[in-house]
Short mmCIF file of C-alpha atoms in Angstrom, two decimals:
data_model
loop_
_atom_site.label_atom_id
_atom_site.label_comp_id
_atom_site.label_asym_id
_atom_site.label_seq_id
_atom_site.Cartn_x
_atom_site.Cartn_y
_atom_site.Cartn_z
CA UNK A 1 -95.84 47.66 -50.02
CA UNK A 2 -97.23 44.32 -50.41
CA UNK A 3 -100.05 45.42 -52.89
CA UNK A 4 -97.06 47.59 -55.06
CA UNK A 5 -94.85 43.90 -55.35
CA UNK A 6 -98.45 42.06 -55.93
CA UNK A 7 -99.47 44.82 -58.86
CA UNK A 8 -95.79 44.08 -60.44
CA UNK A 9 -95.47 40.16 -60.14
CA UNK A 10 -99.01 38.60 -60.72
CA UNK A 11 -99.35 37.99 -64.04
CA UNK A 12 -95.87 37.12 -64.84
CA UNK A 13 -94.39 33.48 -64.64
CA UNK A 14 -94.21 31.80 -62.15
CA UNK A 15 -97.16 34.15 -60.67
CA UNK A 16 -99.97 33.09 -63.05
CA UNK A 17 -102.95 30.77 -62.58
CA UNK A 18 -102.68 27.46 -65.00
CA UNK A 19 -104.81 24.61 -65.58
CA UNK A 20 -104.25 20.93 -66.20
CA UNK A 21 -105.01 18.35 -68.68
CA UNK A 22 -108.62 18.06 -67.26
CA UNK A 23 -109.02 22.20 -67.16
CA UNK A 24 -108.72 22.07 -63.41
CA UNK A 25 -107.25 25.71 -61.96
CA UNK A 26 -103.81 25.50 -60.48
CA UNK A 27 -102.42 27.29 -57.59
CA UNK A 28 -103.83 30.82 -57.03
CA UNK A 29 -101.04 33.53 -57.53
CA UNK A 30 -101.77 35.37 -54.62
CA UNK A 31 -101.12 32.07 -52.55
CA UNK A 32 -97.73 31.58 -54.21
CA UNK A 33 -96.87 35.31 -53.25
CA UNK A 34 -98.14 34.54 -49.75
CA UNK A 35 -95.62 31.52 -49.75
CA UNK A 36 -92.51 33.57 -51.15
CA UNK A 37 -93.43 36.43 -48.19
CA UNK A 38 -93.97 33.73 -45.41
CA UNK A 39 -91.02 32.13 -46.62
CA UNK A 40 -88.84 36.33 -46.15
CA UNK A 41 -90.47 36.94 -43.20
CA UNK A 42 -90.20 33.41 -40.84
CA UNK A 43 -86.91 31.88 -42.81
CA UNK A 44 -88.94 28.24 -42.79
CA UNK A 45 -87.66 25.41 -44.73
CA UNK A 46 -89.49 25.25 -48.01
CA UNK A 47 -91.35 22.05 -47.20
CA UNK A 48 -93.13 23.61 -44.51
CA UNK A 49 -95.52 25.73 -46.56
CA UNK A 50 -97.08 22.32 -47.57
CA UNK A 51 -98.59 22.07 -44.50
CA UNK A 52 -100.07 25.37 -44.53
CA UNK A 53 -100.47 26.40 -48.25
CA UNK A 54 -100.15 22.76 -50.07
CA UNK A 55 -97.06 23.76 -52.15
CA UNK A 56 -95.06 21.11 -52.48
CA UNK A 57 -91.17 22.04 -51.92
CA UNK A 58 -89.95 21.43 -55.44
CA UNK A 59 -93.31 24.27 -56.28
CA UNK A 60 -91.86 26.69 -53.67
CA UNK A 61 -87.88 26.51 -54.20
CA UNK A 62 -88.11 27.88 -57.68
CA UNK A 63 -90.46 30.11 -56.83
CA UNK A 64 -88.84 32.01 -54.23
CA UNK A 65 -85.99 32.47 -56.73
CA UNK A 66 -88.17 33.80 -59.44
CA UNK A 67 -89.67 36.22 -56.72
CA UNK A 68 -86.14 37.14 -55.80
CA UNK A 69 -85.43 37.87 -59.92
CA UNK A 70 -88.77 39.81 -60.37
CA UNK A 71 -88.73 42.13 -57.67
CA UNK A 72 -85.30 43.19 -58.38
CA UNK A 73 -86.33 43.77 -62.38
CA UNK A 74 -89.13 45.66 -61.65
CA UNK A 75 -88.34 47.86 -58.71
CA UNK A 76 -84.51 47.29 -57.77
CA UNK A 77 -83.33 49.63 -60.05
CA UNK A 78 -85.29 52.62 -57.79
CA UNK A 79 -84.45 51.41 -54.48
CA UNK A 80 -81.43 50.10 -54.36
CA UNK A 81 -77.85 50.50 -55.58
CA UNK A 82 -78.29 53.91 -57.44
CA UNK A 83 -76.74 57.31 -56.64
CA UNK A 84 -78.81 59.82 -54.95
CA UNK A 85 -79.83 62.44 -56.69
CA UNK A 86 -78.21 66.22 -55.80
CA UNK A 87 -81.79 67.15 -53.81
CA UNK A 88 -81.72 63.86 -51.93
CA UNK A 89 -77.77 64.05 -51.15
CA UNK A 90 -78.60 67.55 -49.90
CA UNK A 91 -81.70 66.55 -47.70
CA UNK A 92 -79.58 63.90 -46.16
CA UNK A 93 -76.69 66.30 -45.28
CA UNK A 94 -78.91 68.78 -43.81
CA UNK A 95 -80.20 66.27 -41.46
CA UNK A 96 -76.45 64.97 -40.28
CA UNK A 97 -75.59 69.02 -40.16
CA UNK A 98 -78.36 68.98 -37.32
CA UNK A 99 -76.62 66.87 -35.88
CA UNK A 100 -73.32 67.80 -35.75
CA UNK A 101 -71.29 66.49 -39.51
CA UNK A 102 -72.13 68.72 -42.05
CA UNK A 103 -71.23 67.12 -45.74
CA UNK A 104 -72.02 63.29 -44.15
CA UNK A 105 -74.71 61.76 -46.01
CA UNK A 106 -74.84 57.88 -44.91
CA UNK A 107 -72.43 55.76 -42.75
CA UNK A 108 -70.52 52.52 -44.05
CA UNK A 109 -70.04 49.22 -42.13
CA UNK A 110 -70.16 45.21 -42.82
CA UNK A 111 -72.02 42.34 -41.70
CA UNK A 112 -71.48 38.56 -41.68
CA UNK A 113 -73.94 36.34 -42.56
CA UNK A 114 -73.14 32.31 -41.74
CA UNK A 115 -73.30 29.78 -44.50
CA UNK A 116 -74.61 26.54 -43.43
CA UNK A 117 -74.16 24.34 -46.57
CA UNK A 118 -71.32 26.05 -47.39
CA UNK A 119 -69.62 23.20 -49.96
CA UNK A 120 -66.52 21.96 -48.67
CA UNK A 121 -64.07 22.78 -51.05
CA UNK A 122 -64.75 26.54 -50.15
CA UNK A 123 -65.06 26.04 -46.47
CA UNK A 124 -61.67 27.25 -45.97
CA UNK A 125 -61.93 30.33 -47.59
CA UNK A 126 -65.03 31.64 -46.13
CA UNK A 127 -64.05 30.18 -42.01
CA UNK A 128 -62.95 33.82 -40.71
CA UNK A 129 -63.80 35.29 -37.39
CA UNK A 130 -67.23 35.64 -37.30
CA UNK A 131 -68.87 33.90 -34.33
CA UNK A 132 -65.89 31.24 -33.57
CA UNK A 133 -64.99 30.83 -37.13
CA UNK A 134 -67.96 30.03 -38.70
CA UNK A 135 -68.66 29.72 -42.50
CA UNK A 136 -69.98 33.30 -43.60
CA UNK A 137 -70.63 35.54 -46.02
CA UNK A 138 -70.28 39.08 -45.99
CA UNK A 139 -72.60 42.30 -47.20
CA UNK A 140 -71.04 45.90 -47.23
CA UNK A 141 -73.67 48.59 -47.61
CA UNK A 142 -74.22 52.53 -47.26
CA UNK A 143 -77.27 53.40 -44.60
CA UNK A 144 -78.46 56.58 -44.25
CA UNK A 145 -79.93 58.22 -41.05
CA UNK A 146 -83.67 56.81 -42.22
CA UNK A 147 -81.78 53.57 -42.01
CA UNK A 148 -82.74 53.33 -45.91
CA UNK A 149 -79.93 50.98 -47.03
CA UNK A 150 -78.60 52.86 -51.04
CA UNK A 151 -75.55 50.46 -51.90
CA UNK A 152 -74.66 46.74 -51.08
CA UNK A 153 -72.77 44.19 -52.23
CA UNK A 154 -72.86 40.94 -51.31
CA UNK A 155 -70.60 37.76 -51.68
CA UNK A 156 -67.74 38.21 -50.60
CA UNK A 157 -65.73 35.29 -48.09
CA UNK A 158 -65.96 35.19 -44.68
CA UNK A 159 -61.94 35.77 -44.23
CA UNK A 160 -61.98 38.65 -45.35
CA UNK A 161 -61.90 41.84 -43.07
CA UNK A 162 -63.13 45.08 -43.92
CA UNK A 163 -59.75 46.25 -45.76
CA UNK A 164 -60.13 43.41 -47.51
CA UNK A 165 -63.85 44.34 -48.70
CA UNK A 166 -62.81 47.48 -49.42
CA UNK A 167 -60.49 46.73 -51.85
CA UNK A 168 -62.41 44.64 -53.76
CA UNK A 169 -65.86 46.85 -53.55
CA UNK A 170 -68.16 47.72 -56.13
CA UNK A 171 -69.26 50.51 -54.27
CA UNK A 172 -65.51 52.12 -55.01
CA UNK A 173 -66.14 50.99 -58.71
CA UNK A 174 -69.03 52.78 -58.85
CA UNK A 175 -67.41 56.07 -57.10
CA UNK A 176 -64.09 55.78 -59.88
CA UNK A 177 -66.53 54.99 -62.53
CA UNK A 178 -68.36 58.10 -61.85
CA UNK A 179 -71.70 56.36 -61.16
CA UNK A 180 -72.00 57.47 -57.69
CA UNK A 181 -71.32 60.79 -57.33
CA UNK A 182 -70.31 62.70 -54.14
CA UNK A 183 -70.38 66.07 -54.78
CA UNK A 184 -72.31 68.55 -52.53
CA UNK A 185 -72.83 72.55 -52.63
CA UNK A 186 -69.95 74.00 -50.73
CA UNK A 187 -70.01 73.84 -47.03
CA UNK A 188 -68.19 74.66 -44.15
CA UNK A 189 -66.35 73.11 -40.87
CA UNK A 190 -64.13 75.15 -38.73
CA UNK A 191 -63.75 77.69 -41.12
CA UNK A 192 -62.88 75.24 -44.18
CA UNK A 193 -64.60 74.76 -47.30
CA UNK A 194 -65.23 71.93 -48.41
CA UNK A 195 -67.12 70.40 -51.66
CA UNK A 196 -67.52 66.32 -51.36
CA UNK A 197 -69.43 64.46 -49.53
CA UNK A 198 -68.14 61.59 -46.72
CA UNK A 199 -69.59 58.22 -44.71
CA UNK A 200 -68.86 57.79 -41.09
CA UNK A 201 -67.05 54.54 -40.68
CA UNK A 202 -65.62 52.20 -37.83
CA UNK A 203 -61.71 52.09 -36.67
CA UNK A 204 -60.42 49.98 -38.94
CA UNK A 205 -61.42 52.05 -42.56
CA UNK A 206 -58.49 53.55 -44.39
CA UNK A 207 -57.55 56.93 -43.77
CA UNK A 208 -59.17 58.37 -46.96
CA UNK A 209 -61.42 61.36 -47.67
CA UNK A 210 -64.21 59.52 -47.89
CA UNK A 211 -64.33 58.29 -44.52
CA UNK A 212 -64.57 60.27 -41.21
CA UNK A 213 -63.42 57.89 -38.26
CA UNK A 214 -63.32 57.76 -34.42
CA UNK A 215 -60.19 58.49 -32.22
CA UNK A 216 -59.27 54.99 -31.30
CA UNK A 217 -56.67 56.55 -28.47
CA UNK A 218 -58.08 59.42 -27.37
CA UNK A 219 -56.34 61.27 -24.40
CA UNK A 220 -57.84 64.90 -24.89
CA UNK A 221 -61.37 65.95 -24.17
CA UNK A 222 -61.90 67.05 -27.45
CA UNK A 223 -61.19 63.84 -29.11
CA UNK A 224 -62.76 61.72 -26.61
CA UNK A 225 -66.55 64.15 -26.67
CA UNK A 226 -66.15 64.00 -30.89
CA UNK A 227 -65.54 60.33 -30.28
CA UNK A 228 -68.73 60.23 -28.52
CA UNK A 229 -70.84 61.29 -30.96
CA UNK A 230 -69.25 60.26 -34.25
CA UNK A 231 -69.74 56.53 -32.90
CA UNK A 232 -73.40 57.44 -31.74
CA UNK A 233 -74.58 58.48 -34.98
CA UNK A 234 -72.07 56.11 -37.17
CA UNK A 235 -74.77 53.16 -35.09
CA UNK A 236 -77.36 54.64 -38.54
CA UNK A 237 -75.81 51.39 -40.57
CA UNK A 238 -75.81 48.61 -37.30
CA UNK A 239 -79.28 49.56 -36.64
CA UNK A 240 -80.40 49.01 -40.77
CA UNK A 241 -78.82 45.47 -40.08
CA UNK A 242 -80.87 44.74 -36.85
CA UNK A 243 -84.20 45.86 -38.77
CA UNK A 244 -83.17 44.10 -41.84
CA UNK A 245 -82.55 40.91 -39.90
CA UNK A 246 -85.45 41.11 -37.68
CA UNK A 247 -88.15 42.06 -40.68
CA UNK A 248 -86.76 39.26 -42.81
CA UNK A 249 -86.10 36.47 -40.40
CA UNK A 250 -84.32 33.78 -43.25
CA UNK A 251 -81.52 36.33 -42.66
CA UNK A 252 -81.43 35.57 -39.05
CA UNK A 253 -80.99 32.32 -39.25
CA UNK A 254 -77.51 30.39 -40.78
CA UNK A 255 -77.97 30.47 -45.07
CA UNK A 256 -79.26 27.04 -46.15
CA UNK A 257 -78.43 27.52 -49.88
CA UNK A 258 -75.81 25.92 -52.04
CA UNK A 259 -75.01 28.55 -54.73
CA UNK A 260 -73.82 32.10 -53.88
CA UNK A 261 -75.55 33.66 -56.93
CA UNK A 262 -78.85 31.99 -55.21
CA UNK A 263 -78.04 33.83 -51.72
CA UNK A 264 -77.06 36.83 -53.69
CA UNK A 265 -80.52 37.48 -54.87
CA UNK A 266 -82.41 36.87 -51.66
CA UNK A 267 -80.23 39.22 -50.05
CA UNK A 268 -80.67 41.93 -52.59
CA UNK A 269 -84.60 41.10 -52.77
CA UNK A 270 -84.67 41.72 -48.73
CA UNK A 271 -82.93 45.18 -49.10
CA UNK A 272 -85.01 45.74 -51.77
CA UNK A 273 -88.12 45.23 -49.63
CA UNK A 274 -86.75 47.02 -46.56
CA UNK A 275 -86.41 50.04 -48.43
CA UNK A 276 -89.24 50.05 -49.73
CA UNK A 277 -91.02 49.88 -46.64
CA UNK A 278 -88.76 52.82 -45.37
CA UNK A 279 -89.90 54.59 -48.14
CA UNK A 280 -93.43 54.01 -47.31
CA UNK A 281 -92.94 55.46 -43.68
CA UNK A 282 -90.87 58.01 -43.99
CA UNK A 283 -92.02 59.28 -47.16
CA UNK A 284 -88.93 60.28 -50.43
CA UNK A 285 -86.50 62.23 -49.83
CA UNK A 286 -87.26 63.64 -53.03
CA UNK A 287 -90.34 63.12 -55.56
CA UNK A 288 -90.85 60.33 -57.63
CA UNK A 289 -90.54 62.48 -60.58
CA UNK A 290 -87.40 63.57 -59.80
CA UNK A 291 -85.43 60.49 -59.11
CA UNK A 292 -86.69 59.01 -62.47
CA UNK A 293 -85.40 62.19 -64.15
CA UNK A 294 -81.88 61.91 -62.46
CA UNK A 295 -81.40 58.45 -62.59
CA UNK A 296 -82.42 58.75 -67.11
CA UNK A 297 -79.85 61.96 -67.40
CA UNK A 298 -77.58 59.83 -65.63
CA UNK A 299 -77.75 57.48 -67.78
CA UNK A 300 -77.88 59.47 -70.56
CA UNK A 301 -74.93 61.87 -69.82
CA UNK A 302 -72.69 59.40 -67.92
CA UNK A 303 -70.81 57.63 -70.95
CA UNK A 304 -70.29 61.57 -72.86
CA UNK A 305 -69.01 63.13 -69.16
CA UNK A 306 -65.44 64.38 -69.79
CA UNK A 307 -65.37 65.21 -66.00
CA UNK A 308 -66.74 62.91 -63.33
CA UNK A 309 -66.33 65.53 -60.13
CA UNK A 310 -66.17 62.99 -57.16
CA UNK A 311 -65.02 65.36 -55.26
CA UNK A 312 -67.30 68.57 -56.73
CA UNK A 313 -63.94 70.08 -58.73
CA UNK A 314 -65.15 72.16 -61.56
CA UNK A 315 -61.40 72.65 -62.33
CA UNK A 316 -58.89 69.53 -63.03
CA UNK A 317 -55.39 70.90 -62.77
CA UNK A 318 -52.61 71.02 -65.79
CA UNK A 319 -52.59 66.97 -67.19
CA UNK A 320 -55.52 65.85 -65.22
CA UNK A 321 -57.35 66.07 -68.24
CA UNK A 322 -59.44 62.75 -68.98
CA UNK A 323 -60.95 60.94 -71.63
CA UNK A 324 -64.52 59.86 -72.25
CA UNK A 325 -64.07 55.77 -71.42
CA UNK A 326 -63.49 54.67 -68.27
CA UNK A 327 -59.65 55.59 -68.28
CA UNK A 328 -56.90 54.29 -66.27
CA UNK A 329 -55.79 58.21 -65.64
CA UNK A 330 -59.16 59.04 -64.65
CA UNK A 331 -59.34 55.90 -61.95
CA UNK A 332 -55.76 56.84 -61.30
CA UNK A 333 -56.85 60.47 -60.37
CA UNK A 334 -59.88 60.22 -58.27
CA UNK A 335 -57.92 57.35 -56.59
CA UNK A 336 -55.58 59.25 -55.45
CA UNK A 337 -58.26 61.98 -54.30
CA UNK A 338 -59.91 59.14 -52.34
CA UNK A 339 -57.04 58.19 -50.67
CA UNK A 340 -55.52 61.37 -49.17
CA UNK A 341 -54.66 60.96 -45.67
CA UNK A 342 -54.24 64.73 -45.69
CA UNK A 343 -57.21 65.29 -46.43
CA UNK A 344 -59.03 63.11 -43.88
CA UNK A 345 -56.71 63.63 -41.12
CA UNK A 346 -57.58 68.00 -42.09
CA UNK A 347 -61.57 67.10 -42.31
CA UNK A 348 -61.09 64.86 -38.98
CA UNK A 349 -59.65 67.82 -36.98
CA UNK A 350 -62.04 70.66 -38.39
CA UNK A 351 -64.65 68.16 -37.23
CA UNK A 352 -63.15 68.06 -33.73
CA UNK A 353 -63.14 71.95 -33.25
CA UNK A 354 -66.47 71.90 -34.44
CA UNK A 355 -67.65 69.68 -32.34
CA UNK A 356 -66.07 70.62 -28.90
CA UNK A 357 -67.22 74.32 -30.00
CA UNK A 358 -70.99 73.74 -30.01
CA UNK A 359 -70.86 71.64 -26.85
CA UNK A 360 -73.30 72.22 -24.41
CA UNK A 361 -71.92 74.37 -21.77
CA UNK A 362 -71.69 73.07 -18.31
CA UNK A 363 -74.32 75.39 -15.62
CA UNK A 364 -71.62 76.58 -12.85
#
């Protein structure tokens, strides 16, 4: 991983070798990339890498920002926040059928981060419940069982709570838009067919189709042995958060930056990197070939799609007809598909049964 980011930043500014009025060399590049990766991986203050490398703090502070810029130029368009292709959607469903939630492809959760020089005229706004109402700022992603983290935003205020998030999330953008697609070849729970994929999610999501959650009062044995296991595997997403936080150690500690935009890209620069190192041990889910196929049809095709099937409908019923912009009947439409209670509540249950069905059997 390190040698991919050296191949695509040396030789790009800041990441070049100059000289000075007397022709004497300048900082080496690869030092200044060892200073931006010591800087990830221990979370030091910037001055400290004078000591060790002899770059000056007002060298190192731009520096890690360029690194931040570059690495999500070059790369962050193939490893983070884009929609996986059909093969890799399937190869991720296959591996949550094994384990009981055919159709699930990734779960969904949020994490805090504190602020420490959080300016005070926003300090009010971003003091929520986090660790004894603390400044923080929050990310929202989509982990899959690899722990390979595919969508995150980051930025929003501490006060917020996860409804609160959710309203405001790109990640729904992206699924209305029609950028993030969530249909899947036909499966079956309980005897039910069913065509979209959904994300396993915490007690307090919405009742939508999207999300599958646990029985927060469960009194039968059914609900309390699905319980069980939907909040064993939904863990995918807190343990992404615990690796991200322990490979990159500036996230462990409280944010020491003044601009949100600044923060923004570090964060997205450490996903960036964790994925990439996923990628590197677990291997694609699909080749490199095809994901730079899908991702240039989708590009290609998404603005001429009359139909964006979120939820894999080759049919739209009599007036669902869309247009080829981004509509308000089309974001009107899948909204409403989103947010069916029916539908979750009918997905939840056929869960259930299939869950307490394959159960292993007690030895009498």
């Amino acid at each position: 991983v390190f040698n991919v980011i050296r191949d695509k930043l040396i030789g790009q500014e800041p990441f070049v070798q100059q000289e000075d009025a007397t022709k004497k060399a300048g900082i080496n590049p690869l030092v200044k990339l060892v200073a931006c990766f010591r800087y990830f991986a221990y979370g030091d203050a910037h001055d400290r890498e004078d000591e060790n490398l002899h770059i000056a703090e007002s060298t190192l502070s731009p520096m890690i920002r360029a690194f931040s810029l570059l690495l999500i130029k070059e790369v962050g368009k193939h490893y983070l926040n884009r929609c996986p292709t059909r093969e890799e959607r399937q190869a991720m469903s296959s591996v949550m059928a094994r384990k009981g939630f055919p159709g699930c492809i990734a779960s969904w959760d949020c994490k805090h981060f504190e602020w420490k020089n959080c300016p005070m005229r926003w300090q009010g706004q971003h003091q929520g419940h986090y660790d004894g109402g603390k400044r923080s700022l929050i990310l929202e992603a989509i982990a899959d069982h690899r722990r390979y983290i595919w969508q995150a935003k980051f930025g929003d205020a501490g006060s917020l709570n996860d409804i609160n998030v959710l309203d405001k999330s790109s990640i729904i953008g992206a699924m209305l838009s029609g950028e993030l697609d969530l249909q899947m070849n036909p499966y079956t729970v309980n005897g039910t067919v069913y065509d979209h994929a959904y994300f396993l999610a915490d007690g307090i999501y919405p009742e939508c189709s999207i999300f599958v959650k646990t029985y927060s009062d469960s009194v039968q044995p059914k609900q309390r042995y699905f319980a069980k296991k939907q909040e064993e595997v939904r863990k995918d997403v807190e343990c992404a958060f615990g690796i991200l936080v322990q490979q990159f150690q500036v996230l462990q500690r409280p944010l020491r930056n003044w601009y949100v935009e600044d923060l923004h890209d570090m964060i997205m620069c450490c996903l960036t990197m964790h994925n990439m190192v996923v990628e590197e041990r677990f291997g694609p889910l699909a080749s490199t070939e095809a994901i730079n196929q899908a991702i240039q049809e989708e590009k290609e095709q998404l603005p001429a799609n009359r139909r964006f099937p979120l939820f894999g409908r080759e049919e739209l019923g009599p007036g669902d007809e869309v247009g080829d912009d981004l509509s308000v009947d089309r974001q009107c439409y899948f909204s409403q598909r989103m947010e069916s209670e029916a539908d979750h509540f009918r997905l939840k249950e056929d869960l259930t049964e299939h869950f307490y069905r394959r159960r292993p059997r007690q030895s009498t």
